[in-house]
Amino acid sequence: MKKIAVLTSGGDAPGMNASIRAVVRAGLAQGLEVYGIRDGYQGLVDNDIFEMDRGFVSDIITKGGTILGSARLDEFKLTDVRERAVKNLVDKGIEGLVVIGGDGTYKGAAALSEMGINVIGIPATIDNDIASTDYTIGFDTALNTIIENVDKLRDTSSSHHRCSIVEVMGNRSGDLALYAGITVGAEVVITKETGFDESHILKTLQQIDERKKKRHAIVIISEKITDVELFAQKVSKNTGFSGRSTVLGHIQRGGSPTARDRIIATQYGDFALTALLSGKTSVCVCLQNDKYVALDIEEALNVTKKSRKPLFDLHQRLV
């Protein structure tokens, strides 16, 4: 193998750049030519492919987002679209491809592998919703962003006897809400795993106000569960707290990656390059019980996410 390429796809995540850097520099150290592909699978189809050197990835380890850009391409499911992508790789003599992203990125990688391209996947999504790995790139940075913002909200909430309802990302996984709830000392955590019993939550908040005489309350809720502004109004109407909603939105995706994200993303990138050179294809890099392993992508996509019940129980004991 003499030439490889790397792309980032799907939602951006802090730490993607650290992983790109690791792939590039580990590849160059092995005497390979390393190419970047702009805007994910879209750039692969459009032949937006260019050679990278050490200087191109200098200092990017500190930056959030992805210097290669990212995009979603639903049409990549079509065979003729993927054939254009494969032709572009073959024409440039690129024999291996590292893709960085989530489940959708993995599915595209598996499809390319079936068409003869050697592909390795690296998990990167702030939601931590790839069940095959214990940790995805970007989760720690997003979590710390939530913590920082909720800590600031607590200051103003306690000054005005408020209940702050904070909506965080995590459409398919409640990890951000759960971990944030534990680390900020939230009174209530709501995810798809917990369900949303509005009357019970309102009663709980009223009891917190009456029995514990707290000046404030924090509710952390995963996105797409309920209208948080409407729920805040119900909190104001049915409890002693003044309800206020805050949607953190895409601020959770931004910012310089934490040390943990930088280290793990770097290790992912180096491990992926090693796996690619050893002849592995259609596999993704996973961190399982503090060990890096390569798992078949199809198998990885069918892994059931570990139960978070012990953490939910811990949160309940500490409220």
Coordinates of C-alpha atoms in Angstrom, one line a residue:
M1 CA 0.0 0.0 0.0
K2 CA 1.5 3.3 -1.1
K3 CA -1.4 5.8 -1.1
I4 CA -4.2 6.3 1.5
A5 CA -6.9 8.9 2.0
V6 CA -8.9 10.2 5.0
L7 CA -12.3 12.0 5.2
T8 CA -14.7 13.2 7.9
S9 CA -18.4 12.7 7.5
G10 CA -21.7 13.4 9.3
G11 CA -21.9 15.8 12.2
D12 CA -18.6 17.4 13.2
A13 CA -17.1 16.6 16.6
P14 CA -14.2 18.2 18.5
G15 CA -11.2 15.9 18.2
M16 CA -11.7 15.0 14.5
N17 CA -8.7 17.1 13.6
A18 CA -6.5 15.3 16.1
S19 CA -7.5 12.0 14.4
I20 CA -6.8 13.4 11.0
R21 CA -3.4 14.6 12.2
A22 CA -2.6 11.1 13.6
V23 CA -3.6 9.4 10.3
V24 CA -1.5 11.8 8.2
R25 CA 1.6 11.7 10.3
A26 CA 1.5 8.0 11.0
G27 CA 1.0 7.4 7.3
L28 CA 3.9 9.7 6.3
A29 CA 6.1 8.0 8.9
Q30 CA 5.4 4.7 7.1
G31 CA 6.4 6.2 3.7
L32 CA 2.9 6.6 2.4
E33 CA 1.3 9.4 0.3
V34 CA -1.7 10.6 2.3
Y35 CA -4.6 12.4 0.7
G36 CA -7.4 14.4 2.2
I37 CA -11.0 14.4 0.9
R38 CA -13.1 17.5 1.5
D39 CA -16.7 17.4 2.7
G40 CA -16.9 13.7 3.4
Y41 CA -18.5 11.4 0.8
Q42 CA -19.6 14.4 -1.2
G43 CA -16.0 15.3 -1.8
L44 CA -15.2 11.7 -2.7
V45 CA -17.9 11.7 -5.3
D46 CA -16.9 15.2 -6.6
N47 CA -13.2 14.2 -6.7
D48 CA -12.2 16.9 -4.3
I49 CA -9.1 15.0 -3.2
F50 CA -5.7 16.5 -2.5
E51 CA -2.4 15.4 -1.1
M52 CA -1.4 16.4 2.4
D53 CA 1.9 16.9 4.1
R54 CA 3.1 17.3 7.7
G55 CA 2.7 21.1 7.5
F56 CA -1.0 20.8 6.5
V57 CA -1.9 19.2 9.8
S58 CA 0.4 21.4 12.0
D59 CA -1.4 22.9 15.0
I60 CA -4.8 21.4 14.1
I61 CA -4.9 19.2 17.2
T62 CA -6.1 22.2 19.3
K63 CA -8.9 23.1 16.9
G64 CA -12.6 22.0 17.0
G65 CA -14.6 21.0 14.0
T66 CA -12.8 19.4 11.0
I67 CA -10.4 21.1 8.6
L68 CA -11.5 18.7 5.9
G69 CA -15.1 19.8 6.2
S70 CA -18.1 17.5 6.5
A71 CA -21.4 16.8 4.8
R72 CA -24.2 14.4 4.6
L73 CA -24.9 12.7 1.3
D74 CA -28.1 10.5 1.2
E75 CA -27.4 9.7 -2.4
F76 CA -24.3 7.7 -1.4
K77 CA -26.7 4.8 -0.9
L78 CA -27.1 4.6 -4.7
T79 CA -24.7 2.2 -6.4
D80 CA -24.0 4.5 -9.4
V81 CA -23.0 7.3 -7.0
R82 CA -20.6 5.1 -5.1
E83 CA -19.1 3.9 -8.4
R84 CA -18.1 7.5 -9.1
A85 CA -16.4 7.6 -5.7
V86 CA -14.6 4.3 -6.3
K87 CA -13.4 5.5 -9.8
N88 CA -11.9 8.6 -8.3
L89 CA -10.0 6.6 -5.7
V90 CA -8.8 4.1 -8.3
D91 CA -7.7 6.8 -10.8
K92 CA -5.5 8.4 -8.1
G93 CA -4.1 5.0 -7.0
I94 CA -5.5 5.3 -3.5
E95 CA -5.6 1.9 -2.0
G96 CA -6.9 2.6 1.6
L97 CA -9.4 4.9 3.1
V98 CA -9.9 6.1 6.7
V99 CA -13.4 7.5 7.4
I100 CA -14.2 9.4 10.6
G101 CA -17.8 9.7 11.7
G102 CA -20.8 7.9 13.1
D103 CA -23.1 5.1 12.1
G104 CA -24.1 6.7 8.7
T105 CA -20.4 7.0 7.9
Y106 CA -19.8 3.4 8.8
K107 CA -22.6 2.2 6.5
G108 CA -20.9 4.1 3.6
A109 CA -17.6 2.6 4.5
A110 CA -19.1 -1.0 4.5
A111 CA -20.6 -0.3 1.1
L112 CA -17.3 0.9 -0.3
S113 CA -15.5 -2.1 1.1
E114 CA -17.9 -4.4 -0.8
M115 CA -16.8 -2.6 -4.0
G116 CA -13.1 -3.4 -3.4
I117 CA -11.9 -0.4 -1.3
N118 CA -9.9 -1.1 1.9
V119 CA -11.8 1.0 4.5
I120 CA -11.3 1.6 8.2
G121 CA -13.8 3.6 10.4
I122 CA -13.1 5.8 13.4
P123 CA -16.0 6.7 15.8
A124 CA -16.6 10.4 16.1
T125 CA -19.9 11.8 17.4
I126 CA -20.6 14.0 20.4
D127 CA -23.7 11.9 21.3
N128 CA -21.6 8.8 22.2
D129 CA -24.2 6.8 20.3
I130 CA -22.0 4.1 18.6
A131 CA -22.7 1.1 20.7
S132 CA -19.7 -0.9 19.6
T133 CA -17.3 1.4 21.4
D134 CA -17.2 2.8 25.0
Y135 CA -16.2 6.2 23.8
T136 CA -16.6 8.3 20.7
I137 CA -14.5 11.3 19.7
G138 CA -16.1 14.6 20.8
F139 CA -18.2 13.3 23.6
D140 CA -16.0 14.6 26.4
T141 CA -15.6 18.1 24.9
A142 CA -19.4 18.4 24.4
L143 CA -20.0 17.1 28.0
N144 CA -17.6 19.7 29.4
T145 CA -19.3 22.5 27.3
I146 CA -22.7 21.5 28.9
I147 CA -21.2 21.5 32.4
E148 CA -19.7 24.9 31.9
N149 CA -23.0 26.4 30.7
V150 CA -25.1 24.7 33.3
D151 CA -22.8 25.8 36.1
K152 CA -23.4 29.4 34.9
L153 CA -27.1 28.9 34.8
R154 CA -27.1 27.7 38.4
D155 CA -25.7 31.0 39.5
T156 CA -28.6 33.0 38.1
S157 CA -31.2 30.3 38.9
S158 CA -30.4 30.4 42.6
S159 CA -30.6 34.2 42.6
H160 CA -34.2 34.1 41.3
H161 CA -35.6 30.9 42.7
R162 CA -35.7 29.3 39.2
C163 CA -35.8 25.9 37.7
S164 CA -33.6 25.8 34.6
I165 CA -34.7 23.2 32.0
V166 CA -31.7 22.6 29.8
E167 CA -32.0 20.7 26.5
V168 CA -28.9 18.9 25.4
M169 CA -28.1 16.9 22.3
G170 CA -28.5 13.2 22.1
N171 CA -31.3 12.2 19.8
R172 CA -30.6 8.4 20.0
S173 CA -28.5 8.3 23.2
G174 CA -29.0 9.9 26.5
D175 CA -25.4 9.8 27.5
L176 CA -24.8 13.5 27.3
A177 CA -27.9 14.2 29.5
L178 CA -27.1 11.5 32.0
Y179 CA -23.4 12.3 32.4
A180 CA -24.1 16.0 32.6
G181 CA -26.9 15.4 35.1
I182 CA -24.5 13.6 37.4
T183 CA -21.6 16.0 37.1
V184 CA -23.7 19.2 37.6
G185 CA -25.9 17.7 40.4
A186 CA -29.1 18.1 38.4
E187 CA -32.3 17.3 40.3
V188 CA -33.9 15.6 37.3
V189 CA -32.5 13.9 34.2
I190 CA -34.8 13.0 31.3
T191 CA -33.8 10.8 28.3
K192 CA -35.5 8.3 26.1
E193 CA -34.3 5.7 28.5
T194 CA -36.1 7.3 31.5
G195 CA -39.2 8.2 29.6
F196 CA -41.0 11.5 30.1
D197 CA -43.7 11.4 32.8
E198 CA -44.6 15.1 33.0
S199 CA -46.9 15.0 36.0
H200 CA -44.4 12.9 38.0
I201 CA -41.6 15.4 37.2
L202 CA -43.7 18.4 38.1
K203 CA -44.6 16.7 41.4
T204 CA -40.9 15.9 42.1
L205 CA -40.0 19.6 41.5
Q206 CA -42.7 20.7 43.8
Q207 CA -41.5 18.4 46.6
I208 CA -37.9 19.6 46.1
D209 CA -39.2 23.2 46.6
E210 CA -41.3 22.4 49.6
R211 CA -39.3 19.8 51.5
K212 CA -35.7 20.7 50.6
K213 CA -36.2 24.5 50.5
K214 CA -33.8 24.8 47.5
R215 CA -33.3 28.1 45.8
H216 CA -33.0 26.5 42.4
A217 CA -33.4 23.3 40.5
I218 CA -31.8 22.0 37.3
V219 CA -33.5 19.7 34.8
I220 CA -31.4 18.1 32.0
I221 CA -33.3 16.7 29.1
S222 CA -32.3 15.1 25.8
E223 CA -33.5 16.8 22.6
K224 CA -36.7 15.8 20.8
I225 CA -38.5 14.6 23.9
T226 CA -40.7 17.6 24.6
D227 CA -41.1 21.3 23.9
V228 CA -38.9 22.6 26.7
E229 CA -40.3 26.1 26.6
L230 CA -43.8 24.8 27.1
F231 CA -42.6 22.6 29.9
A232 CA -40.9 25.5 31.6
Q233 CA -44.2 27.3 31.5
K234 CA -45.9 24.3 33.2
V235 CA -43.1 24.3 35.9
S236 CA -43.9 28.0 36.6
K237 CA -47.6 27.2 36.9
N238 CA -47.4 24.0 38.9
T239 CA -44.5 24.5 41.2
G240 CA -42.9 27.2 43.4
F241 CA -40.1 27.6 40.9
S242 CA -40.0 30.0 38.0
G243 CA -39.3 27.8 35.0
R244 CA -36.8 28.9 32.4
S245 CA -35.8 26.9 29.3
T246 CA -32.4 26.9 27.6
V247 CA -31.5 25.0 24.4
L248 CA -27.8 24.7 24.1
G249 CA -28.0 23.5 20.5
H250 CA -24.9 23.5 18.3
I251 CA -22.8 25.3 20.8
Q252 CA -22.2 21.7 22.1
R253 CA -20.3 20.8 18.9
G254 CA -17.9 23.6 19.1
G255 CA -14.7 24.5 21.0
S256 CA -11.2 23.3 21.4
P257 CA -11.2 19.5 22.2
T258 CA -10.4 18.5 25.7
A259 CA -7.2 16.6 26.6
R260 CA -9.1 13.3 26.7
D261 CA -10.6 13.9 23.2
R262 CA -7.2 14.8 21.8
I263 CA -5.5 11.7 23.2
I264 CA -8.1 9.2 22.3
A265 CA -8.6 10.7 18.8
T266 CA -4.9 10.5 18.3
Q267 CA -4.8 6.8 19.4
Y268 CA -7.8 6.0 17.2
G269 CA -6.0 7.5 14.2
D270 CA -2.7 5.7 14.8
F271 CA -4.5 2.4 15.4
A272 CA -6.6 2.8 12.3
L273 CA -3.5 3.3 10.2
T274 CA -1.9 0.2 11.6
A275 CA -5.0 -1.8 11.0
L276 CA -5.2 -0.6 7.4
L277 CA -1.6 -1.5 6.7
S278 CA -2.1 -5.0 8.2
G279 CA -4.7 -5.7 5.6
K280 CA -7.9 -5.2 7.6
T281 CA -10.9 -3.7 5.8
S282 CA -14.6 -3.0 6.5
V283 CA -13.7 -2.7 10.2
C284 CA -14.1 0.1 12.7
V285 CA -11.8 1.0 15.6
C286 CA -13.4 0.5 19.0
L287 CA -12.3 1.3 22.6
Q288 CA -13.5 -1.6 24.7
N289 CA -12.5 -2.0 28.4
D290 CA -9.5 0.4 27.8
K291 CA -8.3 -1.6 24.8
Y292 CA -8.3 -0.7 21.1
V293 CA -9.8 -3.3 18.9
A294 CA -10.9 -3.6 15.2
L295 CA -14.4 -4.8 14.8
D296 CA -16.3 -5.8 11.6
I297 CA -18.5 -2.8 10.7
E298 CA -21.6 -4.9 10.1
E299 CA -21.1 -6.5 13.5
A300 CA -20.5 -3.1 15.1
L301 CA -23.7 -1.7 13.6
N302 CA -25.7 -4.5 15.3
V303 CA -24.2 -4.2 18.8
T304 CA -26.8 -3.3 21.5
K305 CA -25.9 -0.3 23.6
K306 CA -24.9 -1.1 27.2
S307 CA -27.5 -0.3 29.8
R308 CA -27.0 2.9 31.7
K309 CA -29.2 1.8 34.5
P310 CA -26.4 1.7 37.1
L311 CA -25.6 5.4 36.3
F312 CA -29.3 6.4 36.4
D313 CA -29.6 4.6 39.8
L314 CA -26.5 6.5 41.0
H315 CA -28.0 9.8 40.0
Q316 CA -31.3 9.0 41.8
R317 CA -29.4 8.1 45.0
L318 CA -27.6 11.4 45.0
V319 CA -30.5 13.7 44.3

